[in-house]
CSV table of C-alpha atoms in Angstrom, one decimal:
chain,number,residue,atom,x,y,z
A,19,MET,CA,-277.8,27.5,-117.7
A,20,ILE,CA,-279.5,26.2,-114.6
A,21,GLU,CA,-277.9,27.5,-111.4
A,22,ALA,CA,-278.0,24.1,-109.8
A,23,ASP,CA,-275.7,22.9,-112.6
A,24,ILE,CA,-273.1,25.5,-111.8
A,25,THR,CA,-270.4,25.4,-109.0
A,26,GLU,CA,-268.3,28.3,-107.8
A,27,ASP,CA,-264.7,27.2,-107.0
A,28,ALA,CA,-261.7,29.0,-105.5
A,29,PHE,CA,-258.3,29.2,-107.4
A,30,LEU,CA,-255.0,30.8,-106.5
A,31,GLY,CA,-255.7,30.2,-102.8
A,32,GLY,CA,-259.0,32.1,-103.1
A,33,GLN,CA,-257.7,35.1,-105.1
A,34,LEU,CA,-259.8,34.0,-108.0
A,35,ARG,CA,-263.4,32.6,-107.7
A,36,LEU,CA,-264.8,31.0,-110.9
A,37,LYS,CA,-268.1,29.6,-111.8
A,38,GLN,CA,-268.1,26.4,-114.0
A,39,LYS,CA,-270.4,23.6,-115.0
A,40,ARG,CA,-270.8,20.8,-112.5
A,41,SER,CA,-270.4,18.2,-115.3
A,42,GLY,CA,-268.3,18.2,-118.4
A,43,HIS,CA,-264.8,19.8,-118.6
A,44,ARG,CA,-263.7,21.2,-115.3
A,45,ALA,CA,-260.8,23.7,-114.8
A,46,GLY,CA,-257.8,22.3,-112.9
A,47,HIS,CA,-254.1,22.4,-112.4
A,48,ASP,CA,-253.2,22.5,-116.1
A,49,ALA,CA,-254.7,26.0,-116.5
A,50,ILE,CA,-253.1,27.4,-113.4
A,51,LEU,CA,-249.7,25.9,-114.4
A,52,LEU,CA,-250.1,27.5,-117.8
A,53,ALA,CA,-250.8,30.9,-116.3
A,54,ALA,CA,-247.8,30.5,-114.0
A,55,ALA,CA,-245.6,29.7,-117.0
A,56,THR,CA,-246.7,32.9,-118.9
A,57,GLU,CA,-244.6,36.0,-118.7
A,58,ALA,CA,-246.5,39.3,-119.2
A,59,GLN,CA,-246.3,42.9,-118.2
A,60,ALA,CA,-248.8,45.8,-117.9
A,61,GLY,CA,-249.9,47.0,-121.3
A,62,ASP,CA,-249.4,43.7,-123.1
A,63,ARG,CA,-252.1,42.4,-125.3
A,64,VAL,CA,-252.7,38.9,-124.2
A,65,VAL,CA,-255.0,36.3,-125.9
A,66,ASP,CA,-256.1,33.0,-124.2
A,67,LEU,CA,-257.0,30.6,-127.0
A,68,GLY,CA,-259.6,28.0,-126.0
A,69,ALA,CA,-260.1,29.8,-122.7
A,70,GLY,CA,-263.1,27.7,-121.4
A,71,ILE,CA,-264.4,29.5,-118.3
A,72,GLY,CA,-261.3,31.8,-118.5
A,73,THR,CA,-259.2,30.1,-115.8
A,74,ALA,CA,-255.7,30.6,-117.3
A,75,GLY,CA,-256.2,34.0,-118.7
A,76,LEU,CA,-257.9,35.3,-115.6
A,77,ALA,CA,-255.2,33.8,-113.4
A,78,LEU,CA,-252.6,35.6,-115.4
A,79,ALA,CA,-254.5,38.9,-115.2
A,80,ARG,CA,-254.8,38.5,-111.4
A,81,ARG,CA,-251.0,38.2,-111.2
A,82,VAL,CA,-250.2,40.9,-113.8
A,83,ALA,CA,-252.4,43.9,-113.5
A,84,GLY,CA,-253.0,46.1,-116.6
A,85,ILE,CA,-252.8,43.4,-119.4
A,86,ARG,CA,-255.3,43.8,-122.2
A,87,LEU,CA,-256.9,40.3,-122.1
A,88,SER,CA,-259.0,38.5,-124.7
A,89,LEU,CA,-260.6,35.2,-123.9
A,90,VAL,CA,-261.4,33.1,-127.0
A,91,GLU,CA,-263.8,30.2,-126.7
A,92,ILE,CA,-265.8,28.2,-129.2
A,93,ASP,CA,-268.6,27.1,-126.7
A,94,PRO,CA,-271.1,30.0,-126.2
A,95,GLU,CA,-272.1,28.7,-122.7
A,96,LEU,CA,-268.4,28.5,-121.5
A,97,ALA,CA,-267.8,31.9,-123.1
A,98,GLU,CA,-270.7,33.3,-121.1
A,99,LEU,CA,-269.3,31.8,-117.9
A,100,ALA,CA,-265.9,33.3,-118.8
A,101,ARG,CA,-267.5,36.7,-119.3
A,102,ALA,CA,-269.3,36.5,-115.9
A,103,ASN,CA,-266.2,35.3,-114.2
A,104,ALA,CA,-264.1,38.2,-115.4
A,105,ALA,CA,-266.8,40.6,-114.2
A,106,ALA,CA,-267.2,38.9,-110.8
A,107,ASN,CA,-263.4,39.1,-110.2
A,108,ALA,CA,-263.2,42.8,-111.4
A,109,ILE,CA,-260.9,41.8,-114.3
A,110,ALA,CA,-261.2,43.6,-117.6
A,111,ALA,CA,-261.4,41.1,-120.4
A,112,ASP,CA,-262.9,40.8,-123.9
A,113,THR,CA,-264.7,37.5,-124.3
A,114,ILE,CA,-264.9,36.3,-127.9
A,115,VAL,CA,-267.0,33.3,-129.2
A,116,LEU,CA,-264.8,31.9,-131.9
A,117,ASP,CA,-263.4,28.6,-133.2
A,118,VAL,CA,-259.6,28.8,-132.8
A,119,THR,CA,-259.3,26.9,-136.2
A,120,ALA,CA,-261.3,29.6,-138.1
A,121,ASP,CA,-259.7,31.5,-140.9
A,122,ALA,CA,-258.0,34.9,-140.7
A,123,GLN,CA,-261.2,36.8,-141.7
A,124,ALA,CA,-263.1,35.4,-138.7
A,125,PHE,CA,-260.3,36.5,-136.4
A,126,LEU,CA,-260.2,39.9,-138.0
A,127,ALA,CA,-264.0,40.3,-137.5
A,128,HIS,CA,-263.4,40.1,-133.8
A,129,GLY,CA,-260.5,42.5,-133.7
A,130,LEU,CA,-257.7,39.9,-133.7
A,131,VAL,CA,-255.6,41.4,-136.3
A,132,PRO,CA,-252.4,39.7,-137.7
A,133,ASP,CA,-249.2,40.7,-135.9
A,134,SER,CA,-251.0,42.6,-133.1
A,135,VAL,CA,-250.7,40.4,-130.0
A,136,ASP,CA,-247.8,40.3,-127.5
A,137,ARG,CA,-248.7,37.0,-125.7
A,138,VAL,CA,-250.7,34.0,-126.5
A,139,LEU,CA,-251.4,31.2,-124.0
A,140,MET,CA,-253.3,28.0,-124.8
A,141,ASN,CA,-254.3,24.7,-123.4
A,142,PRO,CA,-255.5,22.9,-126.6
A,143,PRO,CA,-257.4,19.6,-126.5
A,144,PHE,CA,-254.5,17.1,-126.4
A,145,ASN,CA,-255.7,13.5,-125.7
A,146,ASP,CA,-254.9,11.1,-128.5
A,147,PRO,CA,-258.2,9.7,-129.8
A,148,VAL,CA,-256.6,6.4,-130.6
A,149,ARG,CA,-255.7,5.7,-127.0
A,150,HIS,CA,-258.4,7.7,-125.1
A,151,ARG,CA,-262.1,7.0,-125.4
A,152,GLY,CA,-263.9,10.2,-125.9
A,153,SER,CA,-266.5,11.3,-123.4
A,154,PRO,CA,-270.1,11.0,-124.4
A,155,ASP,CA,-270.4,14.6,-123.1
A,156,GLN,CA,-269.8,16.6,-126.3
A,157,ALA,CA,-268.4,19.6,-124.6
A,158,ARG,CA,-266.0,17.5,-122.5
A,159,HIS,CA,-265.0,15.6,-125.7
A,160,THR,CA,-264.3,18.8,-127.6
A,161,ALA,CA,-262.2,20.2,-124.7
A,162,HIS,CA,-260.0,17.0,-124.3
A,163,VAL,CA,-259.6,15.1,-127.5
A,164,ALA,CA,-257.3,16.2,-130.3
A,165,THR,CA,-257.4,15.4,-134.0
A,166,GLU,CA,-254.2,15.0,-136.1
A,167,GLU,CA,-254.5,18.7,-137.1
A,168,THR,CA,-255.5,20.2,-133.7
A,169,LEU,CA,-252.1,21.4,-132.5
A,170,HIS,CA,-250.9,22.6,-136.0
A,171,ALA,CA,-254.2,24.6,-136.4
A,172,TRP,CA,-253.9,26.2,-133.0
A,173,VAL,CA,-250.2,27.1,-133.4
A,174,HIS,CA,-251.0,28.5,-136.8
A,175,ALA,CA,-253.7,30.8,-135.2
A,176,ALA,CA,-251.2,31.9,-132.6
A,177,ARG,CA,-248.5,32.6,-135.1
A,178,ARG,CA,-250.9,34.7,-137.2
A,179,ILE,CA,-252.0,37.1,-134.5
A,180,LEU,CA,-248.6,37.4,-132.6
A,181,ARG,CA,-246.3,40.2,-133.4
A,182,SER,CA,-242.7,39.6,-134.3
A,183,ASN,CA,-240.9,38.4,-131.1
A,184,GLY,CA,-244.3,37.8,-129.5
A,185,VAL,CA,-244.5,34.8,-127.1
A,186,LEU,CA,-246.6,31.7,-127.2
A,187,THR,CA,-246.9,29.5,-124.1
A,188,LEU,CA,-248.7,26.2,-124.3
A,189,ILE,CA,-249.3,23.0,-122.3
A,190,TRP,CA,-249.5,19.6,-124.0
A,191,ARG,CA,-249.2,15.9,-123.0
A,192,ALA,CA,-245.5,14.9,-122.5
A,193,ASP,CA,-245.6,11.9,-124.8
A,194,GLY,CA,-246.7,14.3,-127.6
A,195,ILE,CA,-243.5,16.4,-127.5
A,196,ALA,CA,-242.6,15.5,-131.0
A,197,GLU,CA,-246.0,16.9,-132.2
A,198,VAL,CA,-245.2,20.2,-130.3
A,199,LEU,CA,-241.7,20.5,-131.9
A,200,ALA,CA,-243.2,19.8,-135.3
A,201,ALA,CA,-246.0,22.4,-135.0
A,202,LEU,CA,-243.6,25.1,-133.7
A,203,SER,CA,-240.9,24.4,-136.4
A,204,ARG,CA,-242.6,26.9,-138.7
A,205,GLY,CA,-242.2,30.5,-137.5
A,206,PHE,CA,-241.2,29.9,-133.9
A,207,GLY,CA,-237.8,29.5,-132.2
A,208,SER,CA,-236.0,30.1,-128.9
A,209,LEU,CA,-238.0,27.3,-127.3
A,210,SER,CA,-237.9,26.7,-123.5
A,211,ILE,CA,-239.4,23.3,-122.5
A,212,LEU,CA,-240.4,22.4,-118.9
A,213,PRO,CA,-241.4,18.8,-118.3
A,214,VAL,CA,-244.0,18.2,-115.6
A,215,HIS,CA,-243.9,15.0,-113.5
A,216,GLY,CA,-246.8,13.7,-111.5
A,217,GLU,CA,-244.9,11.2,-109.4
A,218,VAL,CA,-241.3,10.6,-108.3
A,219,GLY,CA,-239.6,8.2,-110.7
A,220,ARG,CA,-242.3,8.3,-113.3
A,221,PRO,CA,-242.1,9.8,-116.8
A,222,ALA,CA,-243.4,13.4,-117.3
A,223,ILE,CA,-247.1,13.8,-117.9
A,224,ARG,CA,-247.1,17.3,-119.3
A,225,VAL,CA,-244.8,19.7,-121.0
A,226,LEU,CA,-245.0,23.5,-120.8
A,227,VAL,CA,-243.4,25.2,-123.7
A,228,ARG,CA,-242.5,28.8,-124.3
A,229,ALA,CA,-241.8,29.8,-127.9
A,230,ILE,CA,-240.9,33.1,-129.6
A,231,LYS,CA,-242.2,34.1,-133.0
A,232,GLY,CA,-239.1,34.5,-135.1
A,233,GLY,CA,-236.8,33.5,-132.3
A,234,LYS,CA,-233.4,32.2,-133.2
A,235,ALA,CA,-231.9,31.1,-129.8
A,236,PRO,CA,-231.2,27.4,-129.1
A,237,THR,CA,-233.9,25.3,-127.5
A,238,ARG,CA,-233.6,25.0,-123.7
A,239,LEU,CA,-234.8,21.9,-121.8
A,240,LEU,CA,-235.3,23.0,-118.2
A,241,PRO,CA,-235.2,20.8,-115.1
A,242,GLY,CA,-238.5,19.0,-114.6
A,243,LEU,CA,-241.2,20.2,-112.2
A,244,MET,CA,-242.2,17.4,-109.7
A,245,LEU,CA,-245.8,17.9,-108.6
A,246,ASN,CA,-245.7,15.5,-105.6
A,247,GLU,CA,-243.4,14.3,-103.0
A,248,GLU,CA,-242.7,10.5,-102.7
A,249,SER,CA,-245.6,10.4,-100.3
A,250,ASN,CA,-247.9,11.8,-103.0
A,251,VAL,CA,-248.3,15.1,-101.1
A,252,PRO,CA,-248.0,18.1,-103.3
A,253,LYS,CA,-244.6,19.8,-103.0
A,254,LYS,CA,-244.4,23.2,-101.3
A,255,GLU,CA,-243.1,24.9,-104.5
A,256,VAL,CA,-246.1,23.5,-106.4
A,257,ARG,CA,-248.5,24.6,-103.7
A,258,ASP,CA,-247.0,28.1,-103.9
A,259,ILE,CA,-247.5,28.1,-107.7
A,260,LEU,CA,-251.1,26.8,-107.5
A,261,GLU,CA,-252.0,29.3,-104.8
A,262,GLY,CA,-250.5,32.2,-106.7
A,263,ARG,CA,-247.4,32.9,-104.6
A,264,ALA,CA,-244.8,31.9,-107.2
A,265,VAL,CA,-244.3,31.5,-110.9
A,266,LEU,CA,-242.6,28.9,-113.1
A,267,PRO,CA,-239.2,29.5,-114.7
A,268,LEU,CA,-240.8,30.1,-118.1
A,269,ALA,CA,-242.5,33.2,-116.7
A,270,GLU,CA,-239.3,34.7,-115.4
A,271,PRO,CA,-237.7,37.5,-117.7
């Protein structure tokens, strides 16, 4: 990669500095919200599926010291940036170049053994190809556009590597909540769902979902998170989350 094609950007109020490509998929609020929705504690084995440059996983590791983090990414260039970002921020992380939809043997070859992981977090491609024109940039297209099988395949991968009572946290577009519930119906329960609204009086744009492998508790629909005030200024609670001073209710024990 040419250095001129790379930017270095601050996240978590400057606690995390990440290099990323100037063009193509760019890390943003979704990854930070995902990290802020993920509960973890020191010693947990945590896997970030589709990690990109490592934003969500590294943000979680910055908040919770001592996790054993693996960053899984299909794009070798993004994986190399994730590896460099972990090192630059003095965060221990194993970076793995792997297709999330690969079979169990491929995961096993990289040490991702069935029933061995405490936490999985993921921000899968979620744009509907019927309603969203794919970007001509192939990396951006891969990062954003889902197929009919995308979510099921990613949830299946998470289910396979999670231990019993392990926790999956994911972010998806709000109008696809039925797809999320369908994908999690096999093997997961004890769902907690947090709608995310961009503007006052408008429908939710995202859902953050916490699910437990083998969980039996009823599903909880939490009060929605409003990103902006009526003046379109980010709310203080959201600024605190994005700057690493607070977490979302899904991350609270």
